[in-house]
PDB file of C-alpha atoms and ligand atoms in Angstrom:
ATOM      1  CA  MET A  50      -6.127  18.656 -25.662  1.00  0.00           C
ATOM      2  CA  ARG A  51      -7.704  20.286 -22.633  1.00  0.00           C
ATOM      3  CA  ILE A  52      -7.248  18.876 -19.105  1.00  0.00           C
ATOM      4  CA  ASP A  53      -9.327  20.345 -16.257  1.00  0.00           C
ATOM      5  CA  ILE A  54      -8.045  19.263 -12.850  1.00  0.00           C
ATOM      6  CA  ILE A  55     -10.408  19.684  -9.909  1.00  0.00           C
ATOM      7  CA  THR A  56      -8.516  19.900  -6.626  1.00  0.00           C
ATOM      8  CA  VAL A  57      -8.597  21.351  -3.119  1.00  0.00           C
ATOM      9  CA  LEU A  58      -4.841  22.048  -3.449  1.00  0.00           C
ATOM     10  CA  PRO A  59      -4.306  23.832  -6.782  1.00  0.00           C
ATOM     11  CA  GLN A  60      -0.956  25.217  -5.624  1.00  0.00           C
ATOM     12  CA  LEU A  61       0.413  21.720  -5.177  1.00  0.00           C
ATOM     13  CA  LEU A  62      -0.181  21.125  -8.894  1.00  0.00           C
ATOM     14  CA  GLU A  63       1.380  24.301 -10.270  1.00  0.00           C
ATOM     15  CA  SER A  64       5.018  23.267 -10.397  1.00  0.00           C
ATOM     16  CA  PRO A  65       4.758  20.063 -12.480  1.00  0.00           C
ATOM     17  CA  PHE A  66       3.401  22.123 -15.392  1.00  0.00           C
ATOM     18  CA  GLN A  67       6.028  24.862 -15.161  1.00  0.00           C
ATOM     19  CA  HIS A  68       9.038  22.853 -16.309  1.00  0.00           C
ATOM     20  CA  SER A  69      10.484  20.913 -19.203  1.00  0.00           C
ATOM     21  CA  ILE A  70       8.248  19.010 -21.636  1.00  0.00           C
ATOM     22  CA  LEU A  71       4.936  19.862 -19.953  1.00  0.00           C
ATOM     23  CA  LYS A  72       5.767  23.567 -19.826  1.00  0.00           C
ATOM     24  CA  ARG A  73       6.753  23.604 -23.504  1.00  0.00           C
ATOM     25  CA  ALA A  74       3.653  21.639 -24.535  1.00  0.00           C
ATOM     26  CA  ILE A  75       1.483  24.251 -22.802  1.00  0.00           C
ATOM     27  CA  GLU A  76       3.435  27.128 -24.365  1.00  0.00           C
ATOM     28  CA  LYS A  77       3.074  25.565 -27.825  1.00  0.00           C
ATOM     29  CA  GLY A  78      -0.685  25.251 -27.302  1.00  0.00           C
ATOM     30  CA  ILE A  79      -0.586  21.464 -27.651  1.00  0.00           C
ATOM     31  CA  VAL A  80      -2.339  21.130 -24.304  1.00  0.00           C
ATOM     32  CA  GLU A  81      -4.254  23.439 -21.992  1.00  0.00           C
ATOM     33  CA  VAL A  82      -4.227  22.559 -18.286  1.00  0.00           C
ATOM     34  CA  ASN A  83      -6.654  24.302 -15.920  1.00  0.00           C
ATOM     35  CA  LEU A  84      -6.362  23.962 -12.154  1.00  0.00           C
ATOM     36  CA  ILE A  85      -9.812  24.402 -10.659  1.00  0.00           C
ATOM     37  CA  ASN A  86     -10.219  25.028  -6.931  1.00  0.00           C
ATOM     38  CA  LEU A  87     -13.081  22.855  -5.709  1.00  0.00           C
ATOM     39  CA  ARG A  88     -13.685  25.283  -2.826  1.00  0.00           C
ATOM     40  CA  ASP A  89     -14.871  27.859  -5.378  1.00  0.00           C
ATOM     41  CA  TYR A  90     -17.903  25.600  -5.897  1.00  0.00           C
ATOM     42  CA  SER A  91     -18.742  25.203  -2.205  1.00  0.00           C
ATOM     43  CA  THR A  92     -21.860  26.962  -0.967  1.00  0.00           C
ATOM     44  CA  HIS A  93     -20.681  26.855   2.680  1.00  0.00           C
ATOM     45  CA  LYS A  94     -19.555  29.996   4.467  1.00  0.00           C
ATOM     46  CA  GLN A  95     -16.193  28.404   5.265  1.00  0.00           C
ATOM     47  CA  LYS A  96     -15.879  26.991   1.734  1.00  0.00           C
ATOM     48  CA  SER A  97     -15.684  23.467   3.147  1.00  0.00           C
ATOM     49  CA  VAL A  98     -15.997  20.568   0.698  1.00  0.00           C
ATOM     50  CA  ASP A  99     -16.044  17.624   3.130  1.00  0.00           C
ATOM     51  CA  ASP A 100     -18.199  16.319   5.954  1.00  0.00           C
ATOM     52  CA  TYR A 101     -18.444  13.469   8.475  1.00  0.00           C
ATOM     53  CA  ALA A 102     -19.250  10.009   7.110  1.00  0.00           C
ATOM     54  CA  PHE A 103     -22.827   8.812   7.605  1.00  0.00           C
ATOM     55  CA  GLY A 104     -22.744   5.825   9.924  1.00  0.00           C
ATOM     56  CA  GLY A 105     -19.660   7.117  11.744  1.00  0.00           C
ATOM     57  CA  GLY A 106     -16.014   6.186  11.467  1.00  0.00           C
ATOM     58  CA  ALA A 107     -12.791   8.138  11.234  1.00  0.00           C
ATOM     59  CA  GLY A 108     -12.068  10.517   8.374  1.00  0.00           C
ATOM     60  CA  MET A 109     -13.956  13.085   6.364  1.00  0.00           C
ATOM     61  CA  VAL A 110     -15.696  12.429   3.056  1.00  0.00           C
ATOM     62  CA  MET A 111     -15.753  14.813   0.088  1.00  0.00           C
ATOM     63  CA  GLY A 112     -19.362  15.769  -0.514  1.00  0.00           C
ATOM     64  CA  ILE A 113     -21.280  15.478  -3.782  1.00  0.00           C
ATOM     65  CA  GLU A 114     -22.594  19.068  -3.961  1.00  0.00           C
ATOM     66  CA  PRO A 115     -19.435  21.093  -4.715  1.00  0.00           C
ATOM     67  CA  ILE A 116     -18.139  18.321  -7.001  1.00  0.00           C
ATOM     68  CA  ALA A 117     -21.404  18.135  -8.941  1.00  0.00           C
ATOM     69  CA  ASN A 118     -21.577  21.953  -9.166  1.00  0.00           C
ATOM     70  CA  CYS A 119     -18.049  22.051 -10.560  1.00  0.00           C
ATOM     71  CA  ILE A 120     -18.362  19.143 -13.017  1.00  0.00           C
ATOM     72  CA  ASN A 121     -21.771  20.366 -14.245  1.00  0.00           C
ATOM     73  CA  ALA A 122     -20.399  23.886 -14.809  1.00  0.00           C
ATOM     74  CA  LEU A 123     -17.544  22.440 -16.892  1.00  0.00           C
ATOM     75  CA  LYS A 124     -19.860  20.122 -18.823  1.00  0.00           C
ATOM     76  CA  ALA A 125     -22.119  23.066 -19.666  1.00  0.00           C
ATOM     77  CA  GLU A 126     -19.196  24.589 -21.591  1.00  0.00           C
ATOM     78  CA  ARG A 127     -17.993  21.569 -23.583  1.00  0.00           C
ATOM     79  CA  GLN A 128     -18.193  17.786 -23.943  1.00  0.00           C
ATOM     80  CA  TYR A 129     -15.727  15.610 -22.063  1.00  0.00           C
ATOM     81  CA  ASP A 130     -14.319  12.296 -23.252  1.00  0.00           C
ATOM     82  CA  GLU A 131     -13.649  11.110 -19.720  1.00  0.00           C
ATOM     83  CA  VAL A 132     -14.199  12.262 -16.119  1.00  0.00           C
ATOM     84  CA  ILE A 133     -11.391  10.622 -14.173  1.00  0.00           C
ATOM     85  CA  TYR A 134     -11.171  10.166 -10.400  1.00  0.00           C
ATOM     86  CA  THR A 135      -7.759   9.447  -8.884  1.00  0.00           C
ATOM     87  CA  SER A 136      -8.037   6.661  -6.348  1.00  0.00           C
ATOM     88  CA  PRO A 137      -5.997   3.688  -5.145  1.00  0.00           C
ATOM     89  CA  ASP A 138      -9.072   1.523  -5.952  1.00  0.00           C
ATOM     90  CA  GLY A 139      -8.934   2.419  -9.643  1.00  0.00           C
ATOM     91  CA  GLU A 140      -7.491   0.648 -12.679  1.00  0.00           C
ATOM     92  CA  THR A 141      -3.696   0.832 -12.515  1.00  0.00           C
ATOM     93  CA  LEU A 142      -2.187   3.312 -14.959  1.00  0.00           C
ATOM     94  CA  ASN A 143      -0.046   1.735 -17.670  1.00  0.00           C
ATOM     95  CA  GLN A 144       1.420   2.801 -21.006  1.00  0.00           C
ATOM     96  CA  LYS A 145      -1.513   1.437 -22.998  1.00  0.00           C
ATOM     97  CA  MET A 146      -3.927   3.538 -20.945  1.00  0.00           C
ATOM     98  CA  ALA A 147      -1.704   6.630 -21.292  1.00  0.00           C
ATOM     99  CA  ASN A 148      -1.613   6.138 -25.086  1.00  0.00           C
ATOM    100  CA  HIS A 149      -5.409   5.906 -25.179  1.00  0.00           C
ATOM    101  CA  LEU A 150      -5.974   8.948 -22.942  1.00  0.00           C
ATOM    102  CA  SER A 151      -3.530  11.006 -25.019  1.00  0.00           C
ATOM    103  CA  THR A 152      -5.923  10.786 -28.002  1.00  0.00           C
ATOM    104  CA  PHE A 153      -8.753  12.583 -26.156  1.00  0.00           C
ATOM    105  CA  LYS A 154      -9.829  16.195 -26.676  1.00  0.00           C
ATOM    106  CA  ASN A 155     -11.189  17.149 -23.234  1.00  0.00           C
ATOM    107  CA  ILE A 156     -10.797  15.360 -19.916  1.00  0.00           C
ATOM    108  CA  ILE A 157     -11.555  16.173 -16.283  1.00  0.00           C
ATOM    109  CA  ILE A 158      -9.437  14.781 -13.451  1.00  0.00           C
ATOM    110  CA  LEU A 159     -10.950  14.944  -9.964  1.00  0.00           C
ATOM    111  CA  CYS A 160      -8.309  14.585  -7.234  1.00  0.00           C
ATOM    112  CA  GLY A 161      -9.472  12.510  -4.285  1.00  0.00           C
ATOM    113  CA  HIS A 162      -8.806  13.505  -0.672  1.00  0.00           C
ATOM    114  CA  TYR A 163      -9.562  12.619   2.934  1.00  0.00           C
ATOM    115  CA  LYS A 164     -11.448   9.284   3.167  1.00  0.00           C
ATOM    116  CA  GLY A 165     -12.517   9.635  -0.457  1.00  0.00           C
ATOM    117  CA  VAL A 166     -15.630  10.962  -2.173  1.00  0.00           C
ATOM    118  CA  ASP A 167     -19.299  10.288  -1.543  1.00  0.00           C
ATOM    119  CA  GLU A 168     -20.025   7.069  -3.462  1.00  0.00           C
ATOM    120  CA  ARG A 169     -22.710   8.835  -5.546  1.00  0.00           C
ATOM    121  CA  VAL A 170     -19.962  10.894  -7.214  1.00  0.00           C
ATOM    122  CA  ARG A 171     -18.337   7.675  -8.364  1.00  0.00           C
ATOM    123  CA  GLN A 172     -21.648   6.175  -9.456  1.00  0.00           C
ATOM    124  CA  HIS A 173     -23.033   9.134 -11.378  1.00  0.00           C
ATOM    125  CA  LEU A 174     -20.360  11.688 -12.250  1.00  0.00           C
ATOM    126  CA  ILE A 175     -17.137   9.744 -12.838  1.00  0.00           C
ATOM    127  CA  THR A 176     -16.478   7.689 -15.969  1.00  0.00           C
ATOM    128  CA  ARG A 177     -13.129   6.182 -14.976  1.00  0.00           C
ATOM    129  CA  GLU A 178     -11.064   5.661 -11.807  1.00  0.00           C
ATOM    130  CA  ILE A 179      -7.284   5.503 -12.099  1.00  0.00           C
ATOM    131  CA  SER A 180      -4.668   4.433  -9.561  1.00  0.00           C
ATOM    132  CA  ILE A 181      -0.961   5.049 -10.099  1.00  0.00           C
ATOM    133  CA  GLY A 182       0.054   2.015  -8.048  1.00  0.00           C
ATOM    134  CA  ASP A 183      -0.682  -0.170  -5.058  1.00  0.00           C
ATOM    135  CA  TYR A 184       0.143   2.318  -2.317  1.00  0.00           C
ATOM    136  CA  VAL A 185      -1.820   5.118  -0.692  1.00  0.00           C
ATOM    137  CA  LEU A 186      -0.945   8.778  -1.260  1.00  0.00           C
ATOM    138  CA  SER A 187      -2.120  11.639   0.946  1.00  0.00           C
ATOM    139  CA  GLY A 188      -4.218  12.970  -1.914  1.00  0.00           C
ATOM    140  CA  GLY A 189      -4.835  12.548  -5.607  1.00  0.00           C
ATOM    141  CA  GLU A 190      -2.813  15.577  -6.759  1.00  0.00           C
ATOM    142  CA  LEU A 191       0.485  13.776  -7.276  1.00  0.00           C
ATOM    143  CA  ALA A 192      -1.374  10.967  -9.033  1.00  0.00           C
ATOM    144  CA  ALA A 193      -3.029  13.555 -11.322  1.00  0.00           C
ATOM    145  CA  ALA A 194       0.401  15.031 -12.106  1.00  0.00           C
ATOM    146  CA  VAL A 195       1.744  11.572 -12.990  1.00  0.00           C
ATOM    147  CA  ILE A 196      -1.271  10.811 -15.207  1.00  0.00           C
ATOM    148  CA  CYS A 197      -0.917  14.192 -16.989  1.00  0.00           C
ATOM    149  CA  ASP A 198       2.820  13.750 -17.530  1.00  0.00           C
ATOM    150  CA  SER A 199       2.354  10.265 -18.996  1.00  0.00           C
ATOM    151  CA  ILE A 200      -0.339  11.582 -21.382  1.00  0.00           C
ATOM    152  CA  ILE A 201       1.026  14.966 -22.447  1.00  0.00           C
ATOM    153  CA  ARG A 202       4.463  13.705 -23.536  1.00  0.00           C
ATOM    154  CA  LEU A 203       2.680  11.402 -26.016  1.00  0.00           C
ATOM    155  CA  ILE A 204       0.731  14.126 -27.815  1.00  0.00           C
ATOM    156  CA  PRO A 205       2.368  14.733 -31.215  1.00  0.00           C
ATOM    157  CA  GLY A 206       4.630  17.779 -31.042  1.00  0.00           C
ATOM    158  CA  ALA A 207       5.170  17.624 -27.261  1.00  0.00           C
ATOM    159  CA  ILE A 208       8.556  15.974 -27.671  1.00  0.00           C
ATOM    160  CA  SER A 209      10.783  17.470 -30.349  1.00  0.00           C
ATOM    161  CA  ASP A 210      12.278  14.125 -31.376  1.00  0.00           C
ATOM    162  CA  GLU A 211       8.990  12.385 -32.102  1.00  0.00           C
ATOM    163  CA  THR A 212      10.542   8.956 -32.203  1.00  0.00           C
ATOM    164  CA  SER A 213      11.791   9.267 -28.659  1.00  0.00           C
ATOM    165  CA  ALA A 214       8.362   8.796 -27.049  1.00  0.00           C
ATOM    166  CA  LEU A 215       7.905   5.704 -29.209  1.00  0.00           C
ATOM    167  CA  THR A 216      11.152   4.134 -28.009  1.00  0.00           C
ATOM    168  CA  ASP A 217      10.322   4.586 -24.316  1.00  0.00           C
ATOM    169  CA  SER A 218      10.216   1.607 -22.009  1.00  0.00           C
ATOM    170  CA  PHE A 219       6.812  -0.172 -22.192  1.00  0.00           C
ATOM    171  CA  GLN A 220       5.878   1.356 -25.543  1.00  0.00           C
ATOM    172  CA  ASP A 221       6.122  -2.123 -27.153  1.00  0.00           C
ATOM    173  CA  ASN A 222       5.799  -4.001 -23.845  1.00  0.00           C
ATOM    174  CA  LEU A 223       9.615  -4.077 -23.606  1.00  0.00           C
ATOM    175  CA  LEU A 224      11.913  -2.165 -21.280  1.00  0.00           C
ATOM    176  CA  ALA A 225      14.237   0.330 -22.974  1.00  0.00           C
ATOM    177  CA  PRO A 226      17.805  -0.843 -23.800  1.00  0.00           C
ATOM    178  CA  PRO A 227      20.831   0.594 -21.943  1.00  0.00           C
ATOM    179  CA  VAL A 228      22.172   3.945 -23.192  1.00  0.00           C
ATOM    180  CA  TYR A 229      25.644   5.494 -22.911  1.00  0.00           C
ATOM    181  CA  THR A 230      27.282   8.845 -23.646  1.00  0.00           C
ATOM    182  CA  ARG A 231      30.825  10.257 -23.601  1.00  0.00           C
ATOM    183  CA  PRO A 232      33.422   9.417 -22.390  1.00  0.00           C
ATOM    184  CA  ALA A 233      33.732   6.055 -24.187  1.00  0.00           C
ATOM    185  CA  GLU A 234      35.818   4.819 -21.259  1.00  0.00           C
ATOM    186  CA  TYR A 235      35.631   5.918 -17.623  1.00  0.00           C
ATOM    187  CA  ASN A 236      37.661   4.385 -14.846  1.00  0.00           C
ATOM    188  CA  GLY A 237      38.285   1.368 -17.106  1.00  0.00           C
ATOM    189  CA  TRP A 238      34.505   0.917 -17.647  1.00  0.00           C
ATOM    190  CA  LYS A 239      33.914   0.735 -21.374  1.00  0.00           C
ATOM    191  CA  VAL A 240      30.942   1.482 -23.577  1.00  0.00           C
ATOM    192  CA  PRO A 241      30.003  -1.654 -25.630  1.00  0.00           C
ATOM    193  CA  ASP A 242      32.066  -1.640 -28.868  1.00  0.00           C
ATOM    194  CA  ILE A 243      28.987  -2.095 -31.029  1.00  0.00           C
ATOM    195  CA  LEU A 244      27.678   1.367 -30.092  1.00  0.00           C
ATOM    196  CA  LEU A 245      30.918   2.936 -31.370  1.00  0.00           C
ATOM    197  CA  SER A 246      30.932   0.866 -34.576  1.00  0.00           C
ATOM    198  CA  GLY A 247      28.747   3.172 -36.689  1.00  0.00           C
ATOM    199  CA  HIS A 248      26.746   0.180 -38.052  1.00  0.00           C
ATOM    200  CA  ASN A 249      23.187   1.402 -37.549  1.00  0.00           C
ATOM    201  CA  LYS A 250      21.514  -1.898 -38.443  1.00  0.00           C
ATOM    202  CA  ASN A 251      23.710  -3.883 -36.030  1.00  0.00           C
ATOM    203  CA  ILE A 252      23.151  -1.276 -33.331  1.00  0.00           C
ATOM    204  CA  GLU A 253      19.361  -1.498 -33.733  1.00  0.00           C
ATOM    205  CA  GLU A 254      19.548  -5.318 -33.501  1.00  0.00           C
ATOM    206  CA  TRP A 255      21.750  -5.093 -30.413  1.00  0.00           C
ATOM    207  CA  ARG A 256      19.341  -2.660 -28.764  1.00  0.00           C
ATOM    208  CA  HIS A 257      16.379  -4.915 -29.471  1.00  0.00           C
ATOM    209  CA  GLU A 258      18.214  -7.948 -28.014  1.00  0.00           C
ATOM    210  CA  GLN A 259      19.161  -5.922 -24.937  1.00  0.00           C
ATOM    211  CA  SER A 260      15.529  -4.833 -24.504  1.00  0.00           C
ATOM    212  CA  ILE A 261      14.324  -8.422 -24.604  1.00  0.00           C
ATOM    213  CA  GLU A 262      17.060  -9.619 -22.237  1.00  0.00           C
ATOM    214  CA  ARG A 263      16.384  -6.812 -19.771  1.00  0.00           C
ATOM    215  CA  THR A 264      12.621  -7.425 -19.876  1.00  0.00           C
ATOM    216  CA  GLN A 265      13.140 -11.192 -19.363  1.00  0.00           C
ATOM    217  CA  LYS A 266      15.326 -10.497 -16.337  1.00  0.00           C
ATOM    218  CA  ARG A 267      13.428  -7.633 -14.687  1.00  0.00           C
ATOM    219  CA  ARG A 268       9.813  -7.790 -15.859  1.00  0.00           C
ATOM    220  CA  PRO A 269       9.069 -11.250 -17.300  1.00  0.00           C
ATOM    221  CA  ASP A 270       5.357 -10.511 -16.722  1.00  0.00           C
ATOM    222  CA  LEU A 271       5.475  -8.027 -19.649  1.00  0.00           C
ATOM    223  CA  LEU A 272       6.452 -10.764 -22.111  1.00  0.00           C
ATOM    224  CA  LYS A 273       3.397 -12.934 -21.365  1.00  0.00           C
TER     225      LYS A 273
HETATM  226  N1  ADE B 219      -4.904   8.643  -4.123  1.00  0.00           N
HETATM  227  C1  ADE B 219      -4.325   8.060  -3.062  1.00  0.00           C
HETATM  228  N2  ADE B 219      -3.516   7.056  -3.440  1.00  0.00           N
HETATM  229  C2  ADE B 219      -3.597   6.983  -4.805  1.00  0.00           C
HETATM  230  C3  ADE B 219      -3.008   6.154  -5.784  1.00  0.00           C
HETATM  231  N3  ADE B 219      -2.174   5.166  -5.472  1.00  0.00           N
HETATM  232  N4  ADE B 219      -3.324   6.372  -7.068  1.00  0.00           N
HETATM  233  C4  ADE B 219      -4.192   7.351  -7.403  1.00  0.00           C
HETATM  234  N5  ADE B 219      -4.770   8.169  -6.527  1.00  0.00           N
HETATM  235  C5  ADE B 219      -4.492   7.993  -5.231  1.00  0.00           C
END
């Protein structure tokens, strides 16, 4: 999979891809992530990419020209399955969406900034808008990092124990069951006996019951 991220702050996005699962996925060639500086596509002397809003009002708006130049240059090289814009007005990211996006070959993610982008970008150049939750971030970079993390870990080979991505919370609309490790007793607090029993079938049943109970208690909306 190839992910091209268009941003005015490429440095802000470097670190998330330099550690752990995402780093290894890139090293293994499972995914290629390119950070593209939108300013490189500005034709202004100062490399600006924003301007005042027509009609007045506070806040700058990202202009269509550098964005169109950048997206068109990328599209001239290959076909994209989706051109995503990160925005609090978008569809809220969930596991189902991450699963779907993880099957794509090439995607673009445009990180929003300032008061947002000229509406014509959204009308003509973007195929999907994604929000990571009902709150407003200073820019779309952290949202792009969250979207990429949720997708990349699902690509086969990204996680060494392939079953582990499948047993994540939300993967079957259930929260994950509780987990424990050594010591079996700490400060008088014991690990449930069943987990020490060695009966795999009983343990699986217990985990499933715990998942349902936890989902009923914490996220009953997922069971509907
Ligand atoms: N940009 C600003 N806030 C955002 C959010 N909640 N999700 C995605 N992009 C954003």
